[in-house]
Amino acid sequence: MSEPPALFRLAFRPFFLLGSLFSIISLTLWAGSITGHLNLTVYGGHLWWHVHEMLFGFVSAIVVGFLLTAVRTWTSQPGLKGASLACLVALWLAGRLVLFLPAVIPLWVAALTDLAFLPLAALVLARSVVRVRQWRNIVFVPLLLAMTVANAAMHWAAVTGNSDTQYLAGNAMVMFVTLLMTIMAGRVVPMFTANGTGTEQVPAIGWLEKVALLTVLVAVAASFRLPGIPSGAVALCFFLAAFVHGVRALRWRIWTTFATPLVWSLHLSYWCISLGLFLYGLSEVTTAVTQSQAIHTLTVGAMGLMILAMITRVSLGHTGRPIKGGKIMAAAFTMMFSAFIVRVFGAFWIDNYANQILAASALWVFAHSCFLGMNAPVLTRPRVDGKPG
């Protein structure tokens, strides 16, 4: 049987390529809408669309591309490829396109099209994990299904016009992805740090790893703001999580990575998790910090930078190339971190909110343009060592 085109030999290839490209398109349209240069007529309205498409469009594509690639390594089972992978990619693309046609596509058709992606990906992931009974990795299946529930709530908010539901659903997705990042970072950051810097790997402390996971789970629960729970208690949950993850990040020794962009970018993204959790706690007890600042620390700072670092590393490593970012990607990581600074703290020196959004979006677009310029040929060509994948 002949091999499929290189783009459809493993899930990371199309999802990293199209996810990165879509983030550029999405943020360009969002910036145009905010600055008044573009009248964005989309399903749910332009704010709903921005929140949904960055989380359930862009981030979901990267998460699925990563997990369906990693599960092949974890389980030694064949990865999704060829026509099956192309169909999953087409479903994701359809979910993006239908949201641009609210006057043509019935709302329920658009919602179901978009909602089908994550549970189908969870099914593919579960099939490989269950086949070899590798229960350690089954945790990602319920996490993908929880993201599906959050997505359903987002669509319900769009249909009913309920802004509170929209906020809770988007916030839930942010917290679910944060939980995923903390799990994956614990597995790879110490190893990547040791390999990239030539230093000894920091050993995991069992109880600290368990507490780190537990505190994020508690923060996820607290973020739903159940009736009767005071703001001070919610803040305490987030402060505790921020402290524990700060200790975890400190143990990983960021100071050994400053000469290695592919590693320091991961460390900075993880520090943004701790900072985001801390700012979220502060936003519960003071007006000096907004929850928007906390959320964008987790999305632009943590997710944005970690995604850019991981898709660069995976794209190189899984195509048989040396895992070296080079000067262009170092600039891209710097621009992404700058996008976080501008988006979260830019109001201190940029008076106009629209200009703040425009500047942060431009920095993001620059960073992902660098990634695509360097890695689009990598993702669309066969492995250089001739191996499958």
Tab-separated table of C-alpha atoms in Angstrom:
chain	number	residue	atom	x	y	z
A	1	MET	CA	0.000	0.000	0.000
A	2	SER	CA	1.403	3.380	-1.010
A	3	GLU	CA	2.010	6.057	1.565
A	4	PRO	CA	-0.463	8.983	1.670
A	5	PRO	CA	0.772	12.495	0.827
A	6	ALA	CA	3.249	13.749	3.434
A	7	LEU	CA	0.707	16.219	4.851
A	8	PHE	CA	-1.565	13.371	5.936
A	9	ARG	CA	0.969	10.929	7.376
A	10	LEU	CA	0.542	12.037	10.994
A	11	ALA	CA	-1.953	14.323	12.725
A	12	PHE	CA	0.533	17.014	13.720
A	13	ARG	CA	1.213	17.897	10.084
A	14	PRO	CA	-2.171	19.260	8.917
A	15	PHE	CA	-3.370	20.463	12.316
A	16	PHE	CA	-0.218	22.436	13.155
A	17	LEU	CA	-0.097	23.928	9.655
A	18	LEU	CA	-3.774	24.854	9.411
A	19	GLY	CA	-4.117	25.760	13.094
A	20	SER	CA	-1.249	28.240	12.886
A	21	LEU	CA	-2.579	29.711	9.647
A	22	PHE	CA	-6.079	29.986	11.098
A	23	SER	CA	-4.797	31.854	14.154
A	24	ILE	CA	-3.265	34.439	11.826
A	25	ILE	CA	-6.519	34.814	9.882
A	26	SER	CA	-8.653	34.872	13.034
A	27	LEU	CA	-6.642	37.530	14.848
A	28	THR	CA	-6.337	39.664	11.711
A	29	LEU	CA	-10.129	39.659	11.355
A	30	TRP	CA	-10.586	40.323	15.084
A	31	ALA	CA	-8.178	43.273	15.016
A	32	GLY	CA	-9.935	44.641	11.935
A	33	SER	CA	-13.282	44.360	13.697
A	34	ILE	CA	-12.085	46.007	16.919
A	35	THR	CA	-10.449	48.913	15.075
A	36	GLY	CA	-13.555	49.480	12.961
A	37	HIS	CA	-11.918	48.621	9.633
A	38	LEU	CA	-14.016	45.483	9.152
A	39	ASN	CA	-17.662	44.643	9.735
A	40	LEU	CA	-17.435	41.029	10.904
A	41	THR	CA	-20.795	39.274	10.460
A	42	VAL	CA	-20.343	35.833	11.991
A	43	TYR	CA	-22.226	33.244	14.023
A	44	GLY	CA	-22.613	34.405	17.619
A	45	GLY	CA	-21.353	37.942	16.993
A	46	HIS	CA	-17.776	39.107	16.694
A	47	LEU	CA	-16.857	38.783	20.421
A	48	TRP	CA	-18.341	35.269	20.718
A	49	TRP	CA	-16.602	34.300	17.489
A	50	HIS	CA	-13.224	35.584	18.670
A	51	VAL	CA	-13.368	33.731	21.987
A	52	HIS	CA	-14.732	30.553	20.426
A	53	GLU	CA	-12.413	30.378	17.452
A	54	MET	CA	-9.205	31.017	19.367
A	55	LEU	CA	-10.123	28.367	21.952
A	56	PHE	CA	-12.238	25.796	20.111
A	57	GLY	CA	-10.832	26.487	16.662
A	58	PHE	CA	-7.107	27.203	16.994
A	59	VAL	CA	-6.259	25.643	20.365
A	60	SER	CA	-8.401	22.545	19.754
A	61	ALA	CA	-6.645	21.912	16.440
A	62	ILE	CA	-3.221	22.071	18.077
A	63	VAL	CA	-4.295	19.919	21.030
A	64	VAL	CA	-5.753	17.229	18.771
A	65	GLY	CA	-2.766	17.321	16.431
A	66	PHE	CA	-0.421	16.888	19.365
A	67	LEU	CA	-2.368	14.165	21.186
A	68	LEU	CA	-3.055	12.051	18.081
A	69	THR	CA	0.642	12.223	17.246
A	70	ALA	CA	1.833	11.537	20.791
A	71	VAL	CA	-0.486	8.550	21.245
A	72	ARG	CA	1.381	6.702	18.507
A	73	THR	CA	4.585	7.077	20.521
A	74	TRP	CA	2.880	6.219	23.814
A	75	THR	CA	1.114	3.090	22.570
A	76	SER	CA	3.192	1.973	19.551
A	77	GLN	CA	-0.099	1.768	17.660
A	78	PRO	CA	-0.435	3.099	14.082
A	79	GLY	CA	-1.337	6.777	14.068
A	80	LEU	CA	-4.313	8.241	12.259
A	81	LYS	CA	-3.270	8.963	8.679
A	82	GLY	CA	-4.368	9.085	5.056
A	83	ALA	CA	-8.062	9.395	4.224
A	84	SER	CA	-9.156	9.005	7.864
A	85	LEU	CA	-6.940	11.897	8.950
A	86	ALA	CA	-8.056	13.979	5.960
A	87	CYS	CA	-11.708	13.467	6.988
A	88	LEU	CA	-10.999	14.631	10.541
A	89	VAL	CA	-9.199	17.695	9.180
A	90	ALA	CA	-12.104	18.380	6.827
A	91	LEU	CA	-14.503	18.234	9.778
A	92	TRP	CA	-12.415	20.794	11.657
A	93	LEU	CA	-12.308	23.032	8.589
A	94	ALA	CA	-16.070	22.701	8.125
A	95	GLY	CA	-16.539	23.831	11.730
A	96	ARG	CA	-14.588	26.988	10.943
A	97	LEU	CA	-16.358	27.737	7.675
A	98	VAL	CA	-19.971	27.320	8.854
A	99	LEU	CA	-19.491	30.040	11.465
A	100	PHE	CA	-18.873	32.538	8.665
A	101	LEU	CA	-22.299	31.812	7.137
A	102	PRO	CA	-24.915	32.522	9.836
A	103	ALA	CA	-27.421	33.760	7.248
A	104	VAL	CA	-27.053	30.625	5.117
A	105	ILE	CA	-26.370	27.717	7.474
A	106	PRO	CA	-29.029	26.930	10.129
A	107	LEU	CA	-27.703	27.523	13.628
A	108	TRP	CA	-28.204	23.905	14.700
A	109	VAL	CA	-26.301	22.631	11.661
A	110	ALA	CA	-23.407	24.983	12.380
A	111	ALA	CA	-23.348	23.994	16.052
A	112	LEU	CA	-23.434	20.237	15.400
A	113	THR	CA	-20.752	20.503	12.720
A	114	ASP	CA	-18.418	22.300	15.099
A	115	LEU	CA	-19.294	20.108	18.103
A	116	ALA	CA	-18.486	16.829	16.311
A	117	PHE	CA	-14.731	17.440	16.114
A	118	LEU	CA	-13.526	17.000	19.699
A	119	PRO	CA	-15.543	13.857	20.604
A	120	LEU	CA	-14.473	12.183	17.359
A	121	ALA	CA	-10.845	12.977	18.182
A	122	ALA	CA	-11.413	11.588	21.695
A	123	LEU	CA	-12.721	8.364	20.169
A	124	VAL	CA	-9.640	7.985	17.979
A	125	LEU	CA	-7.393	8.628	20.978
A	126	ALA	CA	-9.308	6.191	23.197
A	127	ARG	CA	-9.100	3.429	20.592
A	128	SER	CA	-5.300	3.355	20.717
A	129	VAL	CA	-5.068	3.718	24.498
A	130	VAL	CA	-7.661	1.040	25.269
A	131	ARG	CA	-6.186	-1.378	22.739
A	132	VAL	CA	-2.957	-1.623	24.757
A	133	ARG	CA	-4.614	-0.895	28.124
A	134	GLN	CA	-2.351	2.077	28.751
A	135	TRP	CA	-4.620	3.639	31.349
A	136	ARG	CA	-2.126	6.359	32.299
A	137	ASN	CA	-3.009	8.196	29.094
A	138	ILE	CA	-6.768	7.670	29.198
A	139	VAL	CA	-6.995	10.932	31.190
A	140	PHE	CA	-6.909	12.904	27.941
A	141	VAL	CA	-10.142	11.306	26.715
A	142	PRO	CA	-12.418	12.714	29.460
A	143	LEU	CA	-10.541	15.998	29.163
A	144	LEU	CA	-11.434	16.240	25.464
A	145	LEU	CA	-15.032	15.356	26.327
A	146	ALA	CA	-15.106	18.058	29.014
A	147	MET	CA	-13.928	20.515	26.358
A	148	THR	CA	-16.824	19.324	24.193
A	149	VAL	CA	-19.283	20.164	26.992
A	150	ALA	CA	-17.739	23.631	27.278
A	151	ASN	CA	-18.102	24.031	23.513
A	152	ALA	CA	-21.760	22.997	23.697
A	153	ALA	CA	-22.306	25.623	26.383
A	154	MET	CA	-20.665	28.218	24.150
A	155	HIS	CA	-23.089	27.375	21.347
A	156	TRP	CA	-26.018	27.492	23.760
A	157	ALA	CA	-24.877	30.969	24.785
A	158	ALA	CA	-24.753	32.015	21.131
A	159	VAL	CA	-28.266	30.760	20.471
A	160	THR	CA	-29.788	32.247	23.630
A	161	GLY	CA	-27.693	35.402	23.761
A	162	ASN	CA	-26.696	34.628	27.368
A	163	SER	CA	-23.430	36.460	28.044
A	164	ASP	CA	-22.984	34.831	31.473
A	165	THR	CA	-23.059	31.350	29.946
A	166	GLN	CA	-20.658	32.499	27.246
A	167	TYR	CA	-18.203	33.746	29.859
A	168	LEU	CA	-18.434	30.581	31.975
A	169	ALA	CA	-18.013	28.300	28.949
A	170	GLY	CA	-15.021	30.177	27.585
A	171	ASN	CA	-13.492	30.355	31.048
A	172	ALA	CA	-14.014	26.595	31.494
A	173	MET	CA	-12.166	25.876	28.256
A	174	VAL	CA	-9.266	28.067	29.378
A	175	MET	CA	-9.048	26.133	32.628
A	176	PHE	CA	-9.309	22.726	30.897
A	177	VAL	CA	-6.454	23.635	28.546
A	178	THR	CA	-4.463	24.945	31.511
A	179	LEU	CA	-4.940	21.574	33.197
A	180	LEU	CA	-3.754	19.829	30.025
A	181	MET	CA	-0.674	22.063	29.865
A	182	THR	CA	0.282	21.332	33.462
A	183	ILE	CA	0.031	17.578	32.824
A	184	MET	CA	2.089	17.670	29.637
A	185	ALA	CA	4.665	20.122	30.997
A	186	GLY	CA	5.388	17.813	33.921
A	187	ARG	CA	6.142	15.046	31.446
A	188	VAL	CA	8.330	16.943	28.988
A	189	VAL	CA	9.804	20.178	30.370
A	190	PRO	CA	12.405	18.599	32.704
A	191	MET	CA	13.453	16.171	29.956
A	192	PHE	CA	13.604	18.837	27.233
A	193	THR	CA	15.557	21.102	29.592
A	194	ALA	CA	18.151	18.408	30.290
A	195	ASN	CA	18.469	17.440	26.626
A	196	GLY	CA	18.565	21.017	25.354
A	197	THR	CA	21.021	22.415	27.892
A	198	GLY	CA	23.213	19.385	28.568
A	199	THR	CA	22.425	19.547	32.276
A	200	GLU	CA	21.194	16.884	34.648
A	201	GLN	CA	17.443	16.296	34.558
A	202	VAL	CA	15.568	17.579	37.589
A	203	PRO	CA	13.902	14.563	39.241
A	204	ALA	CA	10.187	14.761	39.903
A	205	ILE	CA	8.956	14.887	43.491
A	206	GLY	CA	5.955	12.586	43.659
A	207	TRP	CA	3.923	14.494	46.225
A	208	LEU	CA	4.588	17.842	44.503
A	209	GLU	CA	3.390	16.487	41.159
A	210	LYS	CA	0.197	15.207	42.774
A	211	VAL	CA	-0.419	18.478	44.626
A	212	ALA	CA	0.226	20.452	41.416
A	213	LEU	CA	-2.453	18.459	39.619
A	214	LEU	CA	-4.840	18.664	42.563
A	215	THR	CA	-4.534	22.438	42.953
A	216	VAL	CA	-5.337	23.016	39.279
A	217	LEU	CA	-8.348	20.720	39.549
A	218	VAL	CA	-9.525	22.740	42.560
A	219	ALA	CA	-8.951	25.979	40.626
A	220	VAL	CA	-10.946	24.586	37.697
A	221	ALA	CA	-13.824	23.795	40.063
A	222	ALA	CA	-13.555	27.196	41.763
A	223	SER	CA	-13.688	28.982	38.402
A	224	PHE	CA	-17.299	27.821	37.930
A	225	ARG	CA	-18.245	30.149	40.807
A	226	LEU	CA	-20.923	27.951	42.338
A	227	PRO	CA	-23.563	29.810	44.402
A	228	GLY	CA	-22.632	30.432	48.008
A	229	ILE	CA	-18.854	30.283	47.531
A	230	PRO	CA	-17.326	33.648	48.514
A	231	SER	CA	-14.821	35.413	46.304
A	232	GLY	CA	-12.178	35.101	49.010
A	233	ALA	CA	-12.404	31.299	48.903
A	234	VAL	CA	-12.137	31.291	45.100
A	235	ALA	CA	-9.107	33.585	45.326
A	236	LEU	CA	-7.458	31.315	47.894
A	237	CYS	CA	-7.812	28.327	45.544
A	238	PHE	CA	-6.082	30.245	42.771
A	239	PHE	CA	-3.366	31.639	45.038
A	240	LEU	CA	-2.540	28.125	46.256
A	241	ALA	CA	-2.378	26.785	42.695
A	242	ALA	CA	-0.193	29.708	41.624
A	243	PHE	CA	2.226	29.089	44.512
A	244	VAL	CA	2.522	25.341	43.901
A	245	HIS	CA	3.114	25.777	40.178
A	246	GLY	CA	5.595	28.552	40.860
A	247	VAL	CA	7.555	26.134	43.062
A	248	ARG	CA	7.342	23.501	40.336
A	249	ALA	CA	8.582	25.948	37.694
A	250	LEU	CA	11.398	27.164	39.942
A	251	ARG	CA	12.678	23.600	40.382
A	252	TRP	CA	13.013	23.291	36.608
A	253	ARG	CA	15.739	26.008	36.627
A	254	ILE	CA	14.854	28.454	33.886
A	255	TRP	CA	18.228	30.164	34.335
A	256	THR	CA	19.976	27.216	32.644
A	257	THR	CA	17.937	27.686	29.443
A	258	PHE	CA	18.600	31.269	28.356
A	259	ALA	CA	20.884	30.191	25.500
A	260	THR	CA	18.311	27.715	24.170
A	261	PRO	CA	15.168	29.388	22.726
A	262	LEU	CA	13.246	26.117	22.259
A	263	VAL	CA	13.593	25.524	25.994
A	264	TRP	CA	13.323	28.974	27.582
A	265	SER	CA	10.116	29.523	25.629
A	266	LEU	CA	8.590	26.486	27.363
A	267	HIS	CA	9.752	27.708	30.764
A	268	LEU	CA	8.341	31.213	30.220
A	269	SER	CA	5.021	29.728	29.130
A	270	TYR	CA	4.870	27.706	32.332
A	271	TRP	CA	5.681	30.728	34.470
A	272	CYS	CA	2.713	32.408	32.742
A	273	ILE	CA	0.505	29.627	34.119
A	274	SER	CA	1.575	30.480	37.648
A	275	LEU	CA	1.192	34.211	36.988
A	276	GLY	CA	-2.206	33.757	35.349
A	277	LEU	CA	-3.515	31.756	38.290
A	278	PHE	CA	-2.191	34.425	40.674
A	279	LEU	CA	-3.797	37.261	38.700
A	280	TYR	CA	-7.060	35.332	38.590
A	281	GLY	CA	-6.983	35.145	42.383
A	282	LEU	CA	-6.237	38.854	42.644
A	283	SER	CA	-9.130	39.699	40.328
A	284	GLU	CA	-11.461	38.070	42.850
A	285	VAL	CA	-10.442	40.363	45.698
A	286	THR	CA	-9.345	43.617	44.060
A	287	THR	CA	-10.327	45.818	41.114
A	288	ALA	CA	-6.665	46.579	40.372
A	289	VAL	CA	-6.520	43.411	38.232
A	290	THR	CA	-9.211	42.272	35.825
A	291	GLN	CA	-10.157	38.702	35.009
A	292	SER	CA	-9.472	39.571	31.376
A	293	GLN	CA	-5.829	40.168	32.307
A	294	ALA	CA	-5.717	36.833	34.113
A	295	ILE	CA	-7.390	34.965	31.255
A	296	HIS	CA	-5.115	36.494	28.627
A	297	THR	CA	-2.067	35.642	30.714
A	298	LEU	CA	-3.203	32.014	30.477
A	299	THR	CA	-4.176	32.223	26.801
A	300	VAL	CA	-1.619	34.489	25.124
A	301	GLY	CA	1.232	33.981	27.593
A	302	ALA	CA	0.887	30.323	28.589
A	303	MET	CA	-1.010	28.743	25.681
A	304	GLY	CA	0.375	30.984	22.961
A	305	LEU	CA	4.011	30.540	23.902
A	306	MET	CA	3.777	26.852	24.841
A	307	ILE	CA	1.942	26.019	21.625
A	308	LEU	CA	4.486	27.859	19.487
A	309	ALA	CA	7.387	26.133	21.241
A	310	MET	CA	5.817	22.674	21.109
A	311	ILE	CA	4.648	22.781	17.494
A	312	THR	CA	8.123	23.900	16.453
A	313	ARG	CA	9.795	21.101	18.409
A	314	VAL	CA	7.337	18.410	17.266
A	315	SER	CA	7.482	19.549	13.634
A	316	LEU	CA	11.262	19.198	13.605
A	317	GLY	CA	11.591	16.077	15.745
A	318	HIS	CA	8.832	14.071	14.065
A	319	THR	CA	10.183	14.771	10.581
A	320	GLY	CA	13.681	13.567	11.423
A	321	ARG	CA	15.283	17.012	11.588
A	322	PRO	CA	17.607	18.461	14.257
A	323	ILE	CA	15.590	20.055	17.069
A	324	LYS	CA	17.068	23.532	16.784
A	325	GLY	CA	14.912	26.630	16.565
A	326	GLY	CA	17.429	29.074	15.107
A	327	LYS	CA	17.352	32.867	15.137
A	328	ILE	CA	14.049	33.224	13.317
A	329	MET	CA	12.147	31.100	15.798
A	330	ALA	CA	13.946	32.808	18.684
A	331	ALA	CA	12.529	36.067	17.308
A	332	ALA	CA	9.116	34.411	17.009
A	333	PHE	CA	9.167	33.316	20.665
A	334	THR	CA	10.218	36.839	21.671
A	335	MET	CA	7.345	38.331	19.661
A	336	MET	CA	4.848	35.920	21.199
A	337	PHE	CA	6.017	36.811	24.709
A	338	SER	CA	5.777	40.478	23.715
A	339	ALA	CA	2.207	39.873	22.516
A	340	PHE	CA	1.395	38.624	26.016
A	341	ILE	CA	2.988	41.682	27.650
A	342	VAL	CA	1.109	44.077	25.364
A	343	ARG	CA	-2.242	42.292	25.658
A	344	VAL	CA	-2.149	41.963	29.457
A	345	PHE	CA	-0.258	45.069	30.552
A	346	GLY	CA	-0.360	47.321	27.478
A	347	ALA	CA	-3.087	49.562	28.917
A	348	PHE	CA	-0.422	51.104	31.156
A	349	TRP	CA	1.205	52.784	28.128
A	350	ILE	CA	-1.334	52.434	25.280
A	351	ASP	CA	-4.342	54.680	25.859
A	352	ASN	CA	-6.478	53.348	23.036
A	353	TYR	CA	-7.858	49.819	23.638
A	354	ALA	CA	-8.198	49.137	19.912
A	355	ASN	CA	-4.520	49.989	19.388
A	356	GLN	CA	-3.589	47.632	22.215
A	357	ILE	CA	-5.496	44.794	20.514
A	358	LEU	CA	-3.967	45.718	17.160
A	359	ALA	CA	-0.424	45.683	18.547
A	360	ALA	CA	-0.846	42.371	20.384
A	361	SER	CA	-2.463	40.778	17.328
A	362	ALA	CA	0.315	42.016	15.059
A	363	LEU	CA	2.952	40.470	17.324
A	364	TRP	CA	1.065	37.142	17.343
A	365	VAL	CA	0.719	37.231	13.551
A	366	PHE	CA	4.441	37.926	13.184
A	367	ALA	CA	5.314	34.997	15.463
A	368	HIS	CA	3.129	32.491	13.602
A	369	SER	CA	4.239	33.838	10.242
A	370	CYS	CA	7.777	32.960	11.289
A	371	PHE	CA	6.627	29.470	12.242
A	372	LEU	CA	4.871	28.940	8.921
A	373	GLY	CA	7.761	30.362	6.935
A	374	MET	CA	10.185	27.977	8.606
A	375	ASN	CA	7.967	24.918	9.007
A	376	ALA	CA	5.370	24.822	6.232
A	377	PRO	CA	7.929	23.037	3.983
A	378	VAL	CA	8.776	20.708	6.896
A	379	LEU	CA	5.131	19.783	7.498
A	380	THR	CA	4.325	19.159	3.838
A	381	ARG	CA	7.366	17.078	2.902
A	382	PRO	CA	8.350	13.496	3.869
A	383	ARG	CA	10.693	12.824	6.765
A	384	VAL	CA	14.317	13.450	5.847
A	385	ASP	CA	15.386	10.084	7.307
A	386	GLY	CA	12.906	8.100	5.207
A	387	LYS	CA	10.994	6.736	8.211
A	388	PRO	CA	7.181	6.633	8.236
A	389	GLY	CA	5.275	9.527	9.751
